[in-house]
Tab-separated table of C-alpha atoms in Angstrom:
chain	number	residue	atom	x	y	z
A	1	MET	CA	0.411	0.996	-15.596
A	2	ILE	CA	1.204	-0.662	-12.326
A	3	ASN	CA	3.701	-3.100	-13.357
A	4	ASN	CA	1.712	-4.770	-16.162
A	5	ASN	CA	-14.395	4.390	-25.334
A	6	VAL	CA	-13.115	7.361	-24.452
A	7	LEU	CA	-14.761	8.715	-21.516
A	8	SER	CA	-15.839	11.695	-21.599
A	9	LEU	CA	-13.922	13.267	-19.059
A	10	LEU	CA	-16.216	16.059	-17.203
A	11	LEU	CA	-15.635	19.100	-15.218
A	12	ILE	CA	-18.449	20.889	-13.263
A	13	GLY	CA	-17.781	24.878	-12.294
A	14	PHE	CA	-14.877	26.913	-11.573
A	15	PHE	CA	-11.274	26.231	-10.896
A	16	LEU	CA	-8.507	29.651	-9.323
A	17	PHE	CA	-5.159	29.487	-11.720
A	18	SER	CA	-2.931	31.687	-10.336
A	19	CYS	CA	-4.854	33.929	-9.004
A	20	GLN	CA	-6.821	33.999	-11.865
A	21	GLN	CA	-10.726	33.036	-12.108
A	22	VAL	CA	-10.403	29.520	-15.112
A	23	GLU	CA	-13.713	28.239	-16.528
A	24	VAL	CA	-14.778	24.768	-16.665
A	25	LEU	CA	-17.492	23.667	-18.789
A	26	GLU	CA	-20.497	22.318	-16.664
A	27	GLU	CA	-20.630	18.146	-17.166
A	28	GLU	CA	-21.202	15.318	-15.057
A	29	GLY	CA	-18.639	13.602	-12.944
A	30	LEU	CA	-15.388	14.372	-11.938
A	31	ARG	CA	-14.361	18.045	-12.811
A	32	TYR	CA	-11.239	18.432	-13.805
A	33	SER	CA	-8.986	21.983	-13.660
A	34	THR	CA	-8.827	23.305	-17.708
A	35	SER	CA	-10.626	25.032	-19.416
A	36	HIS	CA	-9.675	23.838	-23.266
A	37	ASP	CA	-11.327	21.298	-25.195
A	38	SER	CA	-7.837	20.439	-26.781
A	39	THR	CA	-6.320	19.664	-24.000
A	40	ARG	CA	-9.393	16.951	-22.585
A	41	TYR	CA	-9.071	15.728	-26.378
A	42	TYR	CA	-5.767	14.925	-26.384
A	43	TYR	CA	-6.067	13.979	-22.401
A	44	GLN	CA	-8.339	11.348	-23.252
A	45	LYS	CA	-6.383	10.666	-26.655
A	46	GLY	CA	-3.730	9.905	-24.731
A	47	TRP	CA	-5.142	7.416	-22.273
A	48	LEU	CA	-7.568	5.165	-25.186
A	49	GLN	CA	-3.799	5.033	-26.596
A	50	ILE	CA	-1.940	3.928	-24.239
A	51	MET	CA	-4.466	1.702	-22.204
A	52	ASP	CA	-7.103	0.326	-25.933
A	53	GLN	CA	-4.699	0.195	-28.484
A	54	GLY	CA	-1.387	-0.658	-26.447
A	55	PHE	CA	0.131	2.551	-28.264
A	56	TYR	CA	2.360	4.328	-25.698
A	57	GLY	CA	4.355	6.229	-27.916
A	58	PRO	CA	1.862	7.809	-29.318
A	59	ALA	CA	-0.407	8.427	-25.848
A	60	GLU	CA	2.812	10.618	-24.814
A	61	VAL	CA	3.246	13.265	-28.518
A	62	SER	CA	-0.866	13.009	-27.372
A	63	TYR	CA	-0.198	14.522	-23.293
A	64	ARG	CA	2.454	16.470	-25.212
A	65	LYS	CA	-0.508	17.927	-27.144
A	66	ALA	CA	-2.964	17.910	-24.655
A	67	LEU	CA	-0.247	20.824	-22.128
A	68	GLU	CA	0.550	22.404	-25.433
A	69	PHE	CA	-3.263	24.272	-25.591
A	70	ASP	CA	-3.008	24.260	-21.149
A	71	PRO	CA	0.883	23.552	-19.609
A	72	ASP	CA	-0.944	24.230	-16.443
A	73	PHE	CA	-2.682	21.222	-16.325
A	74	LEU	CA	-1.569	19.763	-13.227
A	75	VAL	CA	-2.457	15.809	-14.181
A	76	GLY	CA	-2.188	15.514	-17.605
A	77	LYS	CA	1.444	17.099	-16.450
A	78	SER	CA	1.236	14.023	-13.445
A	79	VAL	CA	-0.039	11.451	-16.619
A	80	LEU	CA	3.402	12.776	-19.035
A	81	ALA	CA	5.758	12.113	-16.486
A	82	ARG	CA	5.134	8.745	-14.840
A	83	LEU	CA	5.319	7.907	-19.307
A	84	THR	CA	8.522	9.952	-20.195
A	85	THR	CA	11.974	7.498	-20.412
A	86	ASP	CA	14.009	11.016	-20.076
A	87	LEU	CA	15.343	11.491	-16.407
A	88	GLU	CA	15.703	14.743	-16.414
A	89	GLU	CA	12.283	15.867	-17.805
A	90	ARG	CA	11.111	14.057	-14.996
A	91	LEU	CA	12.754	14.930	-13.104
A	92	GLN	CA	11.964	18.918	-14.057
A	93	LEU	CA	7.968	17.491	-14.183
A	94	PHE	CA	8.155	16.258	-10.794
A	95	GLU	CA	9.306	19.635	-9.111
A	96	GLU	CA	7.027	21.475	-10.843
A	97	LEU	CA	4.122	19.001	-10.310
A	98	GLU	CA	5.042	19.537	-5.708
A	99	ALA	CA	5.420	23.581	-6.063
A	100	GLU	CA	2.262	23.628	-7.840
A	101	LYS	CA	0.205	20.706	-6.406
A	102	GLU	CA	-1.728	23.275	-3.725
A	103	ARG	CA	-3.373	24.497	-6.596
A	104	ILE	CA	-5.848	21.479	-6.956
A	105	THR	CA	-8.377	20.548	-4.499
A	106	GLY	CA	-10.850	17.541	-4.347
A	107	ASP	CA	-10.991	14.468	-6.257
A	108	GLU	CA	-9.427	15.544	-8.511
A	109	ARG	CA	-6.213	16.442	-6.031
A	110	LEU	CA	-6.796	12.944	-4.880
A	111	ILE	CA	-5.987	11.163	-8.479
A	112	LEU	CA	-2.745	14.073	-8.485
A	113	ASP	CA	-1.426	12.601	-5.995
A	114	VAL	CA	-1.360	9.407	-6.068
A	115	TYR	CA	0.275	10.251	-9.981
A	116	ILE	CA	2.270	12.579	-8.225
A	117	ALA	CA	3.727	9.430	-5.889
A	118	LEU	CA	4.462	7.448	-9.241
A	119	THR	CA	6.647	9.813	-10.533
A	120	GLU	CA	8.727	10.609	-7.703
A	121	PHE	CA	8.621	6.311	-6.910
A	122	THR	CA	9.551	6.361	-10.640
A	123	ASN	CA	12.759	8.933	-10.066
A	124	VAL	CA	13.983	6.767	-6.862
A	125	ARG	CA	13.822	2.800	-8.748
A	126	GLU	CA	15.744	4.408	-12.114
A	127	GLN	CA	18.805	6.627	-8.630
A	128	GLU	CA	18.451	4.014	-5.532
A	129	PRO	CA	16.430	1.115	-6.276
A	130	GLU	CA	17.129	-0.407	-3.467
A	131	LYS	CA	14.783	2.442	-2.503
A	132	ALA	CA	12.626	1.160	-4.656
A	133	PRO	CA	10.315	-1.536	-3.034
A	134	ALA	CA	9.161	1.039	0.032
A	135	TYR	CA	8.133	4.138	-2.431
A	136	LEU	CA	6.246	1.246	-4.103
A	137	GLU	CA	4.225	0.108	-1.488
A	138	LYS	CA	3.406	2.882	0.067
A	139	THR	CA	2.666	4.399	-2.944
A	140	LEU	CA	0.648	1.676	-3.577
A	141	GLU	CA	-1.138	2.100	-0.069
A	142	LEU	CA	-2.267	5.855	-1.922
A	143	ALA	CA	-3.451	4.931	-4.821
A	144	GLU	CA	-5.751	2.173	-2.675
A	145	LYS	CA	-7.542	4.495	-0.502
A	146	ASN	CA	-7.709	7.596	-3.684
A	147	PHE	CA	-9.147	5.725	-6.065
A	148	ARG	CA	-11.635	3.405	-4.063
A	149	GLN	CA	-12.888	6.465	-3.346
A	150	ILE	CA	-13.038	7.709	-6.835
A	151	VAL	CA	-13.999	5.559	-8.713
A	152	HIS	CA	-16.896	4.270	-6.216
A	153	LYS	CA	-17.839	8.639	-6.539
A	154	TYR	CA	-17.587	8.567	-10.333
A	155	PRO	CA	-18.413	5.003	-11.969
A	156	GLU	CA	-18.103	6.434	-15.434
A	157	GLU	CA	-14.560	7.163	-15.335
A	158	ILE	CA	-13.771	4.161	-17.184
A	159	TYR	CA	-9.581	4.174	-16.980
A	160	LEU	CA	-9.352	5.883	-13.617
A	161	LYS	CA	-10.852	2.196	-12.798
A	162	ALA	CA	-8.955	0.267	-15.110
A	163	GLU	CA	-5.972	2.039	-12.796
A	164	TYR	CA	-7.760	0.586	-9.747
A	165	ILE	CA	-7.738	-2.671	-10.687
A	166	GLU	CA	-3.640	-3.629	-11.262
A	167	ILE	CA	-3.262	-1.907	-7.532
A	168	LEU	CA	-5.324	-4.092	-6.656
A	169	HIS	CA	-3.699	-7.329	-8.006
A	170	SER	CA	-0.595	-5.850	-6.618
A	171	LEU	CA	-2.006	-5.343	-3.523
A	172	HIS	CA	-3.750	-8.387	-2.643
A	173	GLY	CA	-3.357	-10.593	-6.129
A	174	PRO	CA	-5.004	-11.602	-9.178
A	175	GLU	CA	-8.904	-13.603	-7.348
A	176	ALA	CA	-9.047	-10.394	-5.271
A	177	SER	CA	-8.489	-8.381	-8.519
A	178	LEU	CA	-10.414	-10.453	-10.645
A	179	ASP	CA	-13.927	-10.157	-8.366
A	180	SER	CA	-13.397	-6.786	-7.803
A	181	LEU	CA	-13.608	-5.856	-11.766
A	182	ASN	CA	-16.584	-8.101	-12.081
A	183	ALA	CA	-18.348	-5.709	-8.666
A	184	LEU	CA	-17.105	-2.475	-10.097
A	185	THR	CA	-18.062	-2.512	-13.818
A	186	THR	CA	-21.026	-2.821	-15.786
A	187	ASP	CA	-21.763	-5.596	-18.946
A	188	GLU	CA	-20.203	-2.619	-21.785
A	189	GLN	CA	-17.549	-2.144	-19.240
A	190	LYS	CA	-16.721	-5.442	-18.960
A	191	ASP	CA	-15.940	-5.684	-22.660
A	192	ASN	CA	-12.757	-2.450	-22.733
A	193	PRO	CA	-10.343	-3.590	-24.346
A	194	PHE	CA	-8.219	-3.046	-21.160
A	195	LEU	CA	-10.093	-3.813	-19.270
A	196	LEU	CA	-11.004	-7.131	-21.085
A	197	GLY	CA	-7.337	-7.829	-21.684
A	198	TYR	CA	-6.821	-7.752	-18.371
A	199	ALA	CA	-9.168	-9.783	-17.136
A	200	ALA	CA	-7.486	-12.584	-19.881
A	201	GLY	CA	-4.030	-11.426	-18.509
A	202	ILE	CA	-5.547	-12.421	-14.937
A	203	GLN	CA	-7.296	-15.612	-15.924
A	204	ALA	CA	-5.010	-17.534	-17.394
A	205	GLU	CA	-2.383	-16.651	-13.583
A	206	MET	CA	-5.098	-18.422	-11.953
A	207	GLY	CA	-4.621	-21.382	-14.689
A	208	ASN	CA	-8.192	-21.290	-16.682
A	209	TYR	CA	-5.934	-20.474	-20.069
A	210	GLN	CA	-9.192	-21.510	-22.074
A	211	MET	CA	-11.342	-18.392	-20.812
A	212	ALA	CA	-8.460	-16.453	-20.631
A	213	LEU	CA	-8.081	-16.667	-24.120
A	214	MET	CA	-12.165	-17.297	-24.847
A	215	GLN	CA	-11.445	-13.122	-23.320
A	216	ALA	CA	-8.352	-12.366	-25.756
A	217	ASN	CA	-10.697	-13.543	-28.280
A	218	ARG	CA	-13.313	-11.666	-27.754
A	219	LEU	CA	-10.735	-8.232	-27.783
A	220	ASN	CA	-9.721	-9.495	-31.176
A	221	TYR	CA	-13.174	-9.015	-32.464
A	222	ILE	CA	-14.162	-6.039	-31.301
A	223	LEU	CA	-10.570	-3.711	-31.998
A	224	GLN	CA	-10.898	-4.876	-35.807
A	225	ASP	CA	-7.786	-4.332	-35.449
A	226	SER	CA	-4.156	-6.127	-37.101
A	227	LEU	CA	-1.988	-3.238	-36.021
A	228	MET	CA	-2.932	-2.132	-32.690
A	229	PRO	CA	-0.331	-4.060	-29.993
A	230	LYS	CA	-2.677	-4.756	-27.333
A	231	PRO	CA	-3.933	-7.914	-28.448
A	232	PHE	CA	-1.187	-8.666	-29.148
A	233	VAL	CA	0.631	-7.848	-25.696
A	234	VAL	CA	-2.370	-10.315	-24.335
A	235	HIS	CA	-2.546	-13.393	-26.681
A	236	ALA	CA	1.834	-13.473	-25.568
A	237	ASP	CA	0.977	-12.822	-22.150
A	238	ILE	CA	-1.371	-16.096	-22.019
A	239	HIS	CA	-0.024	-18.067	-23.415
A	240	PHE	CA	3.509	-17.223	-21.678
A	241	LYS	CA	1.882	-18.136	-18.516
A	242	TRP	CA	0.187	-20.999	-20.185
A	243	GLY	CA	3.082	-22.752	-21.997
A	244	GLU	CA	2.439	-25.098	-23.768
A	245	ASN	CA	4.041	-22.749	-26.479
A	246	LEU	CA	6.631	-20.256	-25.726
A	247	GLU	CA	7.541	-19.940	-29.988
A	248	LEU	CA	3.568	-18.327	-30.903
A	249	ALA	CA	3.928	-16.124	-27.666
A	250	LYS	CA	7.236	-14.722	-28.423
A	251	LYS	CA	6.045	-14.273	-31.975
A	252	MET	CA	2.767	-11.908	-30.015
A	253	ALA	CA	5.433	-9.905	-28.335
A	254	ASP	CA	7.793	-9.608	-30.530
A	255	ARG	CA	5.053	-8.035	-33.265
A	256	ALA	CA	4.083	-5.978	-29.902
A	257	VAL	CA	6.978	-4.651	-29.816
A	258	GLU	CA	7.617	-4.009	-33.780
A	259	LEU	CA	4.050	-1.710	-33.671
A	260	ASP	CA	4.885	0.552	-30.785
A	261	PRO	CA	8.817	-0.347	-29.643
A	262	ARG	CA	8.160	1.762	-26.403
A	263	ASN	CA	4.968	-0.501	-25.069
A	264	LEU	CA	6.721	-1.423	-22.169
A	265	ASP	CA	4.752	-4.226	-21.158
A	266	ALA	CA	5.209	-6.125	-24.372
A	267	SER	CA	9.536	-4.921	-23.999
A	268	ARG	CA	9.234	-6.570	-20.765
A	269	LEU	CA	7.148	-9.601	-20.913
A	270	LYS	CA	8.768	-10.235	-24.478
A	271	LYS	CA	12.431	-10.112	-22.670
A	272	ARG	CA	10.761	-12.235	-20.190
A	273	ILE	CA	10.102	-14.853	-22.859
A	274	ASP	CA	13.549	-14.665	-24.035
A	275	GLU	CA	14.741	-15.483	-21.776
A	276	ALA	CA	12.470	-18.325	-20.748
A	277	LEU	CA	12.642	-20.309	-23.908
A	278	LEU	CA	16.914	-19.993	-23.384
A	279	GLU	CA	16.465	-21.497	-20.250
A	280	GLN	CA	14.035	-23.818	-22.264
A	281	ASP	CA	17.430	-24.458	-25.382
A	282	GLU	CA	19.697	-24.582	-22.339
A	283	GLU	CA	17.399	-27.590	-21.120
A	284	ASN	CA	17.056	-29.591	-23.961
């Protein structure tokens, strides 16, 4: 969610919350400290919606539902804090996360620390924008360090892997992020809708427009749903970077915003396309 499949939440053992022992279901992989099936379900549903389908608004609803079943699930609270557009709510969530974060340890804490840092960056960007670049640099460095450990230890965690690729893109550019995407993902994971769409965007950024369109068309085939914002955002991004048909790019971006006005990728892209079209009209 920087700049620009449901996987299983994998849990083992027991965690201590407020001096009470909370049972965690025993499964393989990354351990999250919640014992509530409904919390895990809605948390994963939120990731599916925002990453694979492009539904930011419905994803926020899912994260809120997850916390209804377990208000102490701090990673879920931190994702909601990143997503909400209400500054006052985000500030309050940040205070709660900072006050309670010591209850979380291990690999889950690596994730939580990154999400708290991203929340703080978002707050700074709204309140003191001149300080935001320094906060962003520090946050991205932390995210790269923490998520590098996570993605190598838990290769099945597709959405954490996706965020890691985004971080690499921000820090090291398109080629480095595409190389890592190809190296870190299985053939099956490469068809994850988010990663497939992201790879298409990187190809377009590098000038490989036909390859980008091939991947975008595969995304359409995989999703087979004309009511999801995701494929429209991907196609709009490709055509905008290509520059050969800004009107088509605008049509795609407008449709994505229509399907979910909360989709930040779509709304930001739409603004850039509209500005490019206005500049084009002025030149003509």
